[in-house]
Coordinates of C-alpha atoms in Angstrom, one line a residue:
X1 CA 120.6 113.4 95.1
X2 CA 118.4 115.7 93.7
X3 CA 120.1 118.8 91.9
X4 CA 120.1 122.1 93.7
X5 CA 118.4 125.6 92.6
X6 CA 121.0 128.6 91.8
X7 CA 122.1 129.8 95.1
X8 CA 121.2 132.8 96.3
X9 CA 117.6 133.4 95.4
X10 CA 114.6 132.8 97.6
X11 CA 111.0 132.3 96.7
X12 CA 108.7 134.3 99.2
X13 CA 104.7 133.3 99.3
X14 CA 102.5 136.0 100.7
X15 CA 99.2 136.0 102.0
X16 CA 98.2 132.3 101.7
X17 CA 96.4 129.7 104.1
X18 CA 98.7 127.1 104.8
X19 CA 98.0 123.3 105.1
X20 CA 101.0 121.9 106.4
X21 CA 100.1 118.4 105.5
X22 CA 98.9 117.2 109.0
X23 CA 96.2 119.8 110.7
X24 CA 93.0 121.0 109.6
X25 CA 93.7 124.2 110.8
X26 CA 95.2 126.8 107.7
X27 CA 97.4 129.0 109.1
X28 CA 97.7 132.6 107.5
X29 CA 100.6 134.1 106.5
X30 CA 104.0 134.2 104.5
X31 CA 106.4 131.1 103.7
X32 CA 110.3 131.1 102.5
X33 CA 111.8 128.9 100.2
X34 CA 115.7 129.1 100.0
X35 CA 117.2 127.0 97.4
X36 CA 115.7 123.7 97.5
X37 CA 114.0 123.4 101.3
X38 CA 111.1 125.2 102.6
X39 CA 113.1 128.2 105.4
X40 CA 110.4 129.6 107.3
X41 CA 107.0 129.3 107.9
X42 CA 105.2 132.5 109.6
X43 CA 102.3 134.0 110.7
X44 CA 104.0 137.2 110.4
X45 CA 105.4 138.8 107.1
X46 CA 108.7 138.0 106.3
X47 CA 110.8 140.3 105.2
X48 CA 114.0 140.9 102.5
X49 CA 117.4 139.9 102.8
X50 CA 120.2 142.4 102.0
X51 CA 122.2 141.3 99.1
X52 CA 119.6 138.2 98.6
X53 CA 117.1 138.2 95.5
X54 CA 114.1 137.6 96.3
X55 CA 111.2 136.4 93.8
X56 CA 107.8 137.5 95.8
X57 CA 104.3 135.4 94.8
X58 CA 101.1 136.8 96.6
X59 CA 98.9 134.0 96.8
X60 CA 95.7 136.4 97.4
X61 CA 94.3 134.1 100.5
X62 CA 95.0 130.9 98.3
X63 CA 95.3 127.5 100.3
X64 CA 99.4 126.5 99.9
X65 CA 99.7 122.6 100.4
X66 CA 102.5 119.5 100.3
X67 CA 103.1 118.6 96.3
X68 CA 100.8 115.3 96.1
X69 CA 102.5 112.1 96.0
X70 CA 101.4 108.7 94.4
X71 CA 102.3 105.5 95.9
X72 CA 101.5 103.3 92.7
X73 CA 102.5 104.3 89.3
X74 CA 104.3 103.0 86.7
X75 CA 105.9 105.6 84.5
X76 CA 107.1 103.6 81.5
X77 CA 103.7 101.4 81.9
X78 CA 101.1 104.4 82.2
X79 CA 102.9 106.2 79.5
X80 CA 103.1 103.4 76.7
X81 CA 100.5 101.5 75.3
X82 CA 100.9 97.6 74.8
X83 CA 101.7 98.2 71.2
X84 CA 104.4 100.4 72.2
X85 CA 105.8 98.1 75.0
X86 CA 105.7 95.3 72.6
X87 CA 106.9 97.4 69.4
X88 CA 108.6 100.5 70.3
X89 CA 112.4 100.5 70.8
X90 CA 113.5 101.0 75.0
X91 CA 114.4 104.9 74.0
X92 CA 110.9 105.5 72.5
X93 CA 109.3 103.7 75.8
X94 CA 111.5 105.4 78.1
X95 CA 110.6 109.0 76.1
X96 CA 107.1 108.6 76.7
X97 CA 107.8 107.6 80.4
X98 CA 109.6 110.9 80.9
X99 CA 106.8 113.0 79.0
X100 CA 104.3 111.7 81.2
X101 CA 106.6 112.3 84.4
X102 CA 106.8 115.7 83.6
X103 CA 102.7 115.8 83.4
X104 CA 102.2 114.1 86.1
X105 CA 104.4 116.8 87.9
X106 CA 102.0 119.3 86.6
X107 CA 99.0 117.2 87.7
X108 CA 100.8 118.4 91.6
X109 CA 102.4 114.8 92.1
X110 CA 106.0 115.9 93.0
X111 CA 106.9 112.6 94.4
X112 CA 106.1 109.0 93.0
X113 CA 106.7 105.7 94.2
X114 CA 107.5 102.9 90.4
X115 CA 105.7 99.9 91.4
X116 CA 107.5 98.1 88.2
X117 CA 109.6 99.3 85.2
X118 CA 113.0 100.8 84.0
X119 CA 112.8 104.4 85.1
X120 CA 116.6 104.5 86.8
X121 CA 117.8 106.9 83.5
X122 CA 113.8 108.6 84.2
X123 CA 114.9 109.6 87.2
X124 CA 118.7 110.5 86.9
X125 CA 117.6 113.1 83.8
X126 CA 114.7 114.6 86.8
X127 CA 117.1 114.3 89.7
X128 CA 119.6 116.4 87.8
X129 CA 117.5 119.6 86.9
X130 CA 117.5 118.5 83.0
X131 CA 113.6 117.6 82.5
X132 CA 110.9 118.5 84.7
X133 CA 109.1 115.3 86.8
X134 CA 108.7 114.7 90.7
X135 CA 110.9 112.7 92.6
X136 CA 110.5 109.1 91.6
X137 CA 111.1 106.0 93.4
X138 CA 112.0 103.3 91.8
X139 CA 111.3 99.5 92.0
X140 CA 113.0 98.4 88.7
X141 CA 111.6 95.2 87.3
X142 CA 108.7 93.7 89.3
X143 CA 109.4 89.8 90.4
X144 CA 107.0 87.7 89.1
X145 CA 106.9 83.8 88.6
X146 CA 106.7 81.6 85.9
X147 CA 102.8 81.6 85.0
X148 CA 102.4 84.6 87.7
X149 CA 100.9 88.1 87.5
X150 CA 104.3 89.4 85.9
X151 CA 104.9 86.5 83.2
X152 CA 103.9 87.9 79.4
X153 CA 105.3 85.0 77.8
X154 CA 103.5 83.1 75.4
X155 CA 102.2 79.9 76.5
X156 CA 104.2 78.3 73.4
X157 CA 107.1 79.9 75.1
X158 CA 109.9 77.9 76.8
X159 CA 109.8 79.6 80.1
X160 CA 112.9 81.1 81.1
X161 CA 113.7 78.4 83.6
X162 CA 114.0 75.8 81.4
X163 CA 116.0 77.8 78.8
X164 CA 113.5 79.7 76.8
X165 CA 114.2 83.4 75.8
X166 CA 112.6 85.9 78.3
X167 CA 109.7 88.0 77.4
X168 CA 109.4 91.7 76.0
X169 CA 108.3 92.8 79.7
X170 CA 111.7 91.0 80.9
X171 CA 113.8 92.1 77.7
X172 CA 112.2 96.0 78.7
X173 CA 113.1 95.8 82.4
X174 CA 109.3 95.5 83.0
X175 CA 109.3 92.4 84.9
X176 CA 112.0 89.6 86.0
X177 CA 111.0 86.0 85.9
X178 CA 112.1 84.0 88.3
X179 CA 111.8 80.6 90.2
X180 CA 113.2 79.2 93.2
X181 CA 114.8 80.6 96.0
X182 CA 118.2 81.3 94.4
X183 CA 116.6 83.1 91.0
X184 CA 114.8 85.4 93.7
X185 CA 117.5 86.3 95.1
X186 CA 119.4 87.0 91.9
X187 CA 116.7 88.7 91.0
X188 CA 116.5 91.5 94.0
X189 CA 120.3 91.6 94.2
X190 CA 119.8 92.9 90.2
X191 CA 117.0 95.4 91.1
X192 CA 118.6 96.9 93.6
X193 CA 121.9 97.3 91.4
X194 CA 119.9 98.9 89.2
X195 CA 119.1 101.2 92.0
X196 CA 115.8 100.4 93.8
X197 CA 114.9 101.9 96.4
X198 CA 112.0 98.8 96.8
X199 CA 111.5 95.5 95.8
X200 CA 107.9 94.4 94.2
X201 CA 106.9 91.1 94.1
X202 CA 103.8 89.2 92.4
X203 CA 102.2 87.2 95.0
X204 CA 98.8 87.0 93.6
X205 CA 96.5 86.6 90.2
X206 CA 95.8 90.5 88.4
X207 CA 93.4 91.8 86.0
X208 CA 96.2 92.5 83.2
X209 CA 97.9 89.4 83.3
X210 CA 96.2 86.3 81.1
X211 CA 97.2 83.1 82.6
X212 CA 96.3 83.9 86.6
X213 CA 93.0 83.7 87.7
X214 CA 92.5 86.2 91.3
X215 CA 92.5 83.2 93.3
X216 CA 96.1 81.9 93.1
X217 CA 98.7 82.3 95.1
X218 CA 102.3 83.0 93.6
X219 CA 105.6 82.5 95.3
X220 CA 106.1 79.8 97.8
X221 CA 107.3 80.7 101.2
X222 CA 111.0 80.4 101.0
X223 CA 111.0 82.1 98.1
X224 CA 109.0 85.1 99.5
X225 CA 111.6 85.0 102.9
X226 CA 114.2 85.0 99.8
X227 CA 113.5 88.5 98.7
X228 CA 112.7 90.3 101.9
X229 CA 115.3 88.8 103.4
X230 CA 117.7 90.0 100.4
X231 CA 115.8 93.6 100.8
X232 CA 116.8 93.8 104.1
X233 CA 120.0 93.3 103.8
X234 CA 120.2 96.9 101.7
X235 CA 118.1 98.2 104.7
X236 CA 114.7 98.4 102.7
X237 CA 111.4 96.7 102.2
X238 CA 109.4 94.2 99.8
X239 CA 106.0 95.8 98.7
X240 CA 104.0 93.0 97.4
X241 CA 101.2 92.7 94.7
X242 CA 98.1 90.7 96.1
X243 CA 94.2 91.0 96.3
X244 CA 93.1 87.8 97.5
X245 CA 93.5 86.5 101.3
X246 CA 95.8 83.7 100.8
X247 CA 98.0 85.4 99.0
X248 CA 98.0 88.7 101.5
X249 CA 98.5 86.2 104.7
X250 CA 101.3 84.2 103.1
X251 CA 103.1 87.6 102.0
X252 CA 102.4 89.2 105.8
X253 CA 104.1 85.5 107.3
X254 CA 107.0 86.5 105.1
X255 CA 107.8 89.8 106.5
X256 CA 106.9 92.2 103.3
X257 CA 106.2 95.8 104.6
X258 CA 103.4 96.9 101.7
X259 CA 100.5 95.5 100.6
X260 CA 99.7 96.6 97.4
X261 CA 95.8 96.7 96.7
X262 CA 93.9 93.8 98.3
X263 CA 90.3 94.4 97.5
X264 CA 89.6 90.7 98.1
X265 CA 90.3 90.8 101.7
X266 CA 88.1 89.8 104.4
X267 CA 88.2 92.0 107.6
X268 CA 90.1 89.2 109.5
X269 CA 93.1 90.1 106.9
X270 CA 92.8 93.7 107.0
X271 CA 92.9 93.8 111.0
X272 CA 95.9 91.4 110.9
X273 CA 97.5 94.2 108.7
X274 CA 96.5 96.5 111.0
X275 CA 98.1 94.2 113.3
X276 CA 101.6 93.8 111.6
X277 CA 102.0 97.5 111.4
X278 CA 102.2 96.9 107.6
X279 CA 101.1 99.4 105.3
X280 CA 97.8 98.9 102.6
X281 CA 98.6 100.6 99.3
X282 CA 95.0 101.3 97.9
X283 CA 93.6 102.3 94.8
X284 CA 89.9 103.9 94.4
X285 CA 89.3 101.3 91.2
X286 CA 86.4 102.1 89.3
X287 CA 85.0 100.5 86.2
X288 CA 86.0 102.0 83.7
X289 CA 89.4 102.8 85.1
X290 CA 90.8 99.8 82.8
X291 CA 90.2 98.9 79.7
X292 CA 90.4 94.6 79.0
X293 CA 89.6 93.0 75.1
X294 CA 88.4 89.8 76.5
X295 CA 85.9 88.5 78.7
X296 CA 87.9 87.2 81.4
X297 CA 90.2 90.2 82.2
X298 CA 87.2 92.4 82.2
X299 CA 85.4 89.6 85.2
X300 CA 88.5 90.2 87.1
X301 CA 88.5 94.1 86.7
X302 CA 85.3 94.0 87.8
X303 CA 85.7 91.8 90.6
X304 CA 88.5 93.7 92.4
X305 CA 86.5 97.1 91.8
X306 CA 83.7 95.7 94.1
X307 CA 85.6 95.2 96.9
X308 CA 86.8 99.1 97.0
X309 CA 84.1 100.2 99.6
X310 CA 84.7 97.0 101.9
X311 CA 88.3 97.4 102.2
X312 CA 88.4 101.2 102.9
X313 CA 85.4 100.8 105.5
X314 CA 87.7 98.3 107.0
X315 CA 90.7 99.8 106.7
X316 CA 89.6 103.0 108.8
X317 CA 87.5 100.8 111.6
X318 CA 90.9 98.8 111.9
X319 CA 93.1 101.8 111.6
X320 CA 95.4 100.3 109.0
X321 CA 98.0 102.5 107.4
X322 CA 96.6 103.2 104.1
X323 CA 98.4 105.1 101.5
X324 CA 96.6 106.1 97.9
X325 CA 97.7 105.1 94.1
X326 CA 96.6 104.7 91.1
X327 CA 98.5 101.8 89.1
X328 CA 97.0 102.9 85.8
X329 CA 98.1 101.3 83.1
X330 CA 98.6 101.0 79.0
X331 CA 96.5 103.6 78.1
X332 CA 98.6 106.7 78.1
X333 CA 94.8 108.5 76.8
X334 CA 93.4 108.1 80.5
X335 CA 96.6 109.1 82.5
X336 CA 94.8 112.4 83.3
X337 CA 92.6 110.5 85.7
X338 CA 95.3 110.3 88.4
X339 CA 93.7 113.5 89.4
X340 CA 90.4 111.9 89.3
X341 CA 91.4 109.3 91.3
X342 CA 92.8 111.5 93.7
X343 CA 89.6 113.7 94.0
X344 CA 88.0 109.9 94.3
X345 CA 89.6 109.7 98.1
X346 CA 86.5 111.8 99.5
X347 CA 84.0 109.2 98.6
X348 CA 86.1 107.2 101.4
X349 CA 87.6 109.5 103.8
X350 CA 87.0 113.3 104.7
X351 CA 88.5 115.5 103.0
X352 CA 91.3 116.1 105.6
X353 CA 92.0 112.7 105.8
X354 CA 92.1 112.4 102.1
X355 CA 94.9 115.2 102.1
X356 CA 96.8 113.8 104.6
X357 CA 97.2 110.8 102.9
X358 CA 98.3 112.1 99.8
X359 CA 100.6 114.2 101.5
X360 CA 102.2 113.5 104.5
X361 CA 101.3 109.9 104.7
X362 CA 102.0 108.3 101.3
X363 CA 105.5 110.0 102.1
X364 CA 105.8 108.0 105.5
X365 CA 105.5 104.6 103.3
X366 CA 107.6 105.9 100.9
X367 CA 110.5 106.3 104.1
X368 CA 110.7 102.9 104.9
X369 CA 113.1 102.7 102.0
X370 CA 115.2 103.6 104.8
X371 CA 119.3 103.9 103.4
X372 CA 118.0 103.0 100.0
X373 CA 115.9 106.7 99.9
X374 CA 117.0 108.6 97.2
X375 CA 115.7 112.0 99.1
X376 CA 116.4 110.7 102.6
X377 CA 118.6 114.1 103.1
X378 CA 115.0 115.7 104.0
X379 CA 111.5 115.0 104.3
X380 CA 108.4 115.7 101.9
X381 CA 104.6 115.5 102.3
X382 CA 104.4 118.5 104.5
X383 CA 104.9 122.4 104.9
X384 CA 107.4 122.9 107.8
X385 CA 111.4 124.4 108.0
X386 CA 113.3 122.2 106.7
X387 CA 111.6 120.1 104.4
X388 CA 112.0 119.8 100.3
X389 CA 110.5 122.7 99.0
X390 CA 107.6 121.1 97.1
X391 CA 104.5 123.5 97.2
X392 CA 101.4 123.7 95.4
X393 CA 99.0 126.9 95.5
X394 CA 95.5 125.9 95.1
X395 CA 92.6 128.4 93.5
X396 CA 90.1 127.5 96.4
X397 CA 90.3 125.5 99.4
X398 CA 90.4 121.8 99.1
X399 CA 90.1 121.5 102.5
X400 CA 85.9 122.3 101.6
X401 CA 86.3 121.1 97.9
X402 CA 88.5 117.8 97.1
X403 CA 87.3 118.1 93.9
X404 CA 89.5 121.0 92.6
X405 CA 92.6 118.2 92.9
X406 CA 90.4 116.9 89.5
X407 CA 91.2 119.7 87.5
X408 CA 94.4 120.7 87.6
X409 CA 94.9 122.8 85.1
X410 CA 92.3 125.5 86.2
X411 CA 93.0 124.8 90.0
X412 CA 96.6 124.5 90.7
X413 CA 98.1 128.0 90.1
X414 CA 101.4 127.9 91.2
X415 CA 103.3 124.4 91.4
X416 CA 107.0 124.2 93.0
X417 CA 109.4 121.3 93.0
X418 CA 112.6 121.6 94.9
X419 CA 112.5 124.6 95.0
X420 CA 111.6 125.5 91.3
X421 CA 108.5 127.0 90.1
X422 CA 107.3 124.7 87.3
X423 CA 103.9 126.8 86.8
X424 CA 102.8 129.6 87.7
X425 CA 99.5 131.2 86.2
X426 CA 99.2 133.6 88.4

């Protein structure tokens, strides 16, 4: 539940262009917020209410839009270096993961979907009007096998299956280890205790990770059925990360409802996606984007960010439902490129298409949570009566200009979550 503005007052835009999250088409006029959802949206001024307090913001012909969601973060990962995740104590990690919440919220991201990490106490301290930071949901610990994308453990570890102490990532809620059908299991059922409102599961090789070339393949099948049958069960989904075909095939066989990146896919694989109704989680990877020490992480880096243009260009001939993240990671100095990454869309799509997906439709993937959606008492992503009140007013119209999503600081000039002005530089 999120926590509820002080009743009573409304929050009245004037004179602004509206982009409701869907049309191309700005509509001019006024828009209501009371409390925490968005009351009326007009082409008409709207007047006061007797007895009601009413806070008036002229926009001055400004384009209002959706808050901006992001469909792949990681809070506690983004914020923290890996000195800090392997050094700092859980309240340090988990301080700098709410810090970067709240800048991400005034980056214009009022919603966020955790792709791995502890951020359930992230979230509760948001969620109850004591720290500023979008609405976050939360996959907990990332499922990962021994030797797969999500295993840090030394290689003169004892792996956890054969009675070896777990990892920092697992001792951090990062990442749970875990093989066979039964440890799967266990290891949703603990997720989703912790209160996830997704499952994420390693099914393929990743730039980060050291021991898994992009080429395997991670989780056999029953063990994959494990967990989305175990997701189902609390009515939600299993988002999966994968780049390479194998791995994307076995995890669509399985039943998982995301595909998170896959910029090693041939264009078979991204029309059977298209197929199975089941959504591609993108990123705009660059090099550059991620930082790697050694030789062999930074080949892999670079590797995924070639396929970018292919599986975009494929993506939109096959009309796959494609939602846009960032999954930046251990190096809290480039967060700020999130809104880079964002303006990055328009080198893919137009720049309506780019808005709608980081609007409207990153909060349709974000839905199939289903029972397990923390916001489920309303919808997001869009300006309409009825939905959360989370607003930004843009200096300019990115409707002409995606870029002004890069900066901002200088373009964003009123931000609203809930129902709560955040910033206002007007």
């Amino acid at each position: 539940m999120t926590a509820t503005p002080e009743t009573g007052k409304r929050l009245l835009f004037r004179n602004v262009r509206v982009f409701d999250g869907h049309s191309g088409d700005l509509l001019g006029g006024d828009v209501l917020i009371d409390g925490d959802r968005i009351a009326a949206v007009s082409d008409s001024p709207i007047g006061d209410e007797p007895g009601r307090e009413t806070i008036v913001i002229d926009g001055g012909n400004r384009v209002l839009m959706p808050g901006m969601s992001d469909a792949h973060v990681h809070l506690v990962g983004n914020a923290n270096s890996y000195v800090d995740m392997v050094m700092g104590s859980e309240s340090h990690i988990a301080l700098n993961g709410l810090a970067e919440a709240k800048n991400m919220l005034h980056r214009g991201f009022t919603a966020v979907r955790d792709m791995a990490g502890d951020t359930g106490s992230i979230k509760s301290v948001i969620d109850r009007g004591l720290f500023e930071g979008p609405r976050i949901y939360p996959s907990q610990a990332a499922l990962s096998q021994t030797s797969g994308h999500g295993d840090f453990g030394f290689v003169y570890q004892c792996p956890t299956a054969f009675g070896g102490d777990q990892s920092r990532a697992e001792q951090i809620g990062f990442m749970r280890v875990a093989d066979g059908e039964d440890q799967v299991l266990a290891g949703v059922r603990e997720q989703l205790k912790k209160g996830a409102s997704q499952i994420k599961l390693m099914v393929g090789g990743g730039a980060a990770s050291m021991y898994d070339p992009l080429y395997t393949v991670q989780f056999i099948d029953k063990e994959l059925r494990a967990a989305v049958n175990a997701a189902a069960d609390y009515g939600t989904y299993v988002a999966t990360h994968v780049y390479n075909v194998t791995g994307i095939r076995r995890a669509l066989a399985a039943g998982v409802r995301s595909i998170e990146h896959g910029h090693l896919a041939d264009e078979e694989t991204i029309a059977l996606i298209a197929e199975k109704e089941v959504w591609l989680s993108m990123q705009p990877f660059a090099l550059g984007d991620h930082h790697y020490p050694d030789p062999d992480r930074a080949e892999k880096d670079r590797e995924i960010c070639t396929g970018v243009d292919h599986i975009y260009d494929w993506a939109k001939k096959h009309g796959v439902k494609t939602a846009w993240g960032t999954d930046l990671l251990l190096e809290p100095q480039i967060a700020p490129r999130q809104s880079e990454m964002a303006a990055r869309l328009g080198d893919h799509y137009t720049n309506l298409e780019s808005l709608k997906m980081l609007t409207s439709g990153n909060a349709e993937l974000f839905r199939l949570a289903g029972e397990r959606d923390p916001y489920r008492q309303a919808q997001f992503g869009m300006i309409r009566k009825g939905v959360w009140a989370d607003v930004l007013l843009v200096d300019g119209n990115p409707l002409d200009d995606l870029n002004l999503l890069a900066d901002p600081g200088k373009n964003l000039s009123v931000i609203v979550k809930n129902g709560q002005v955040v910033k206002n530089q007007l």
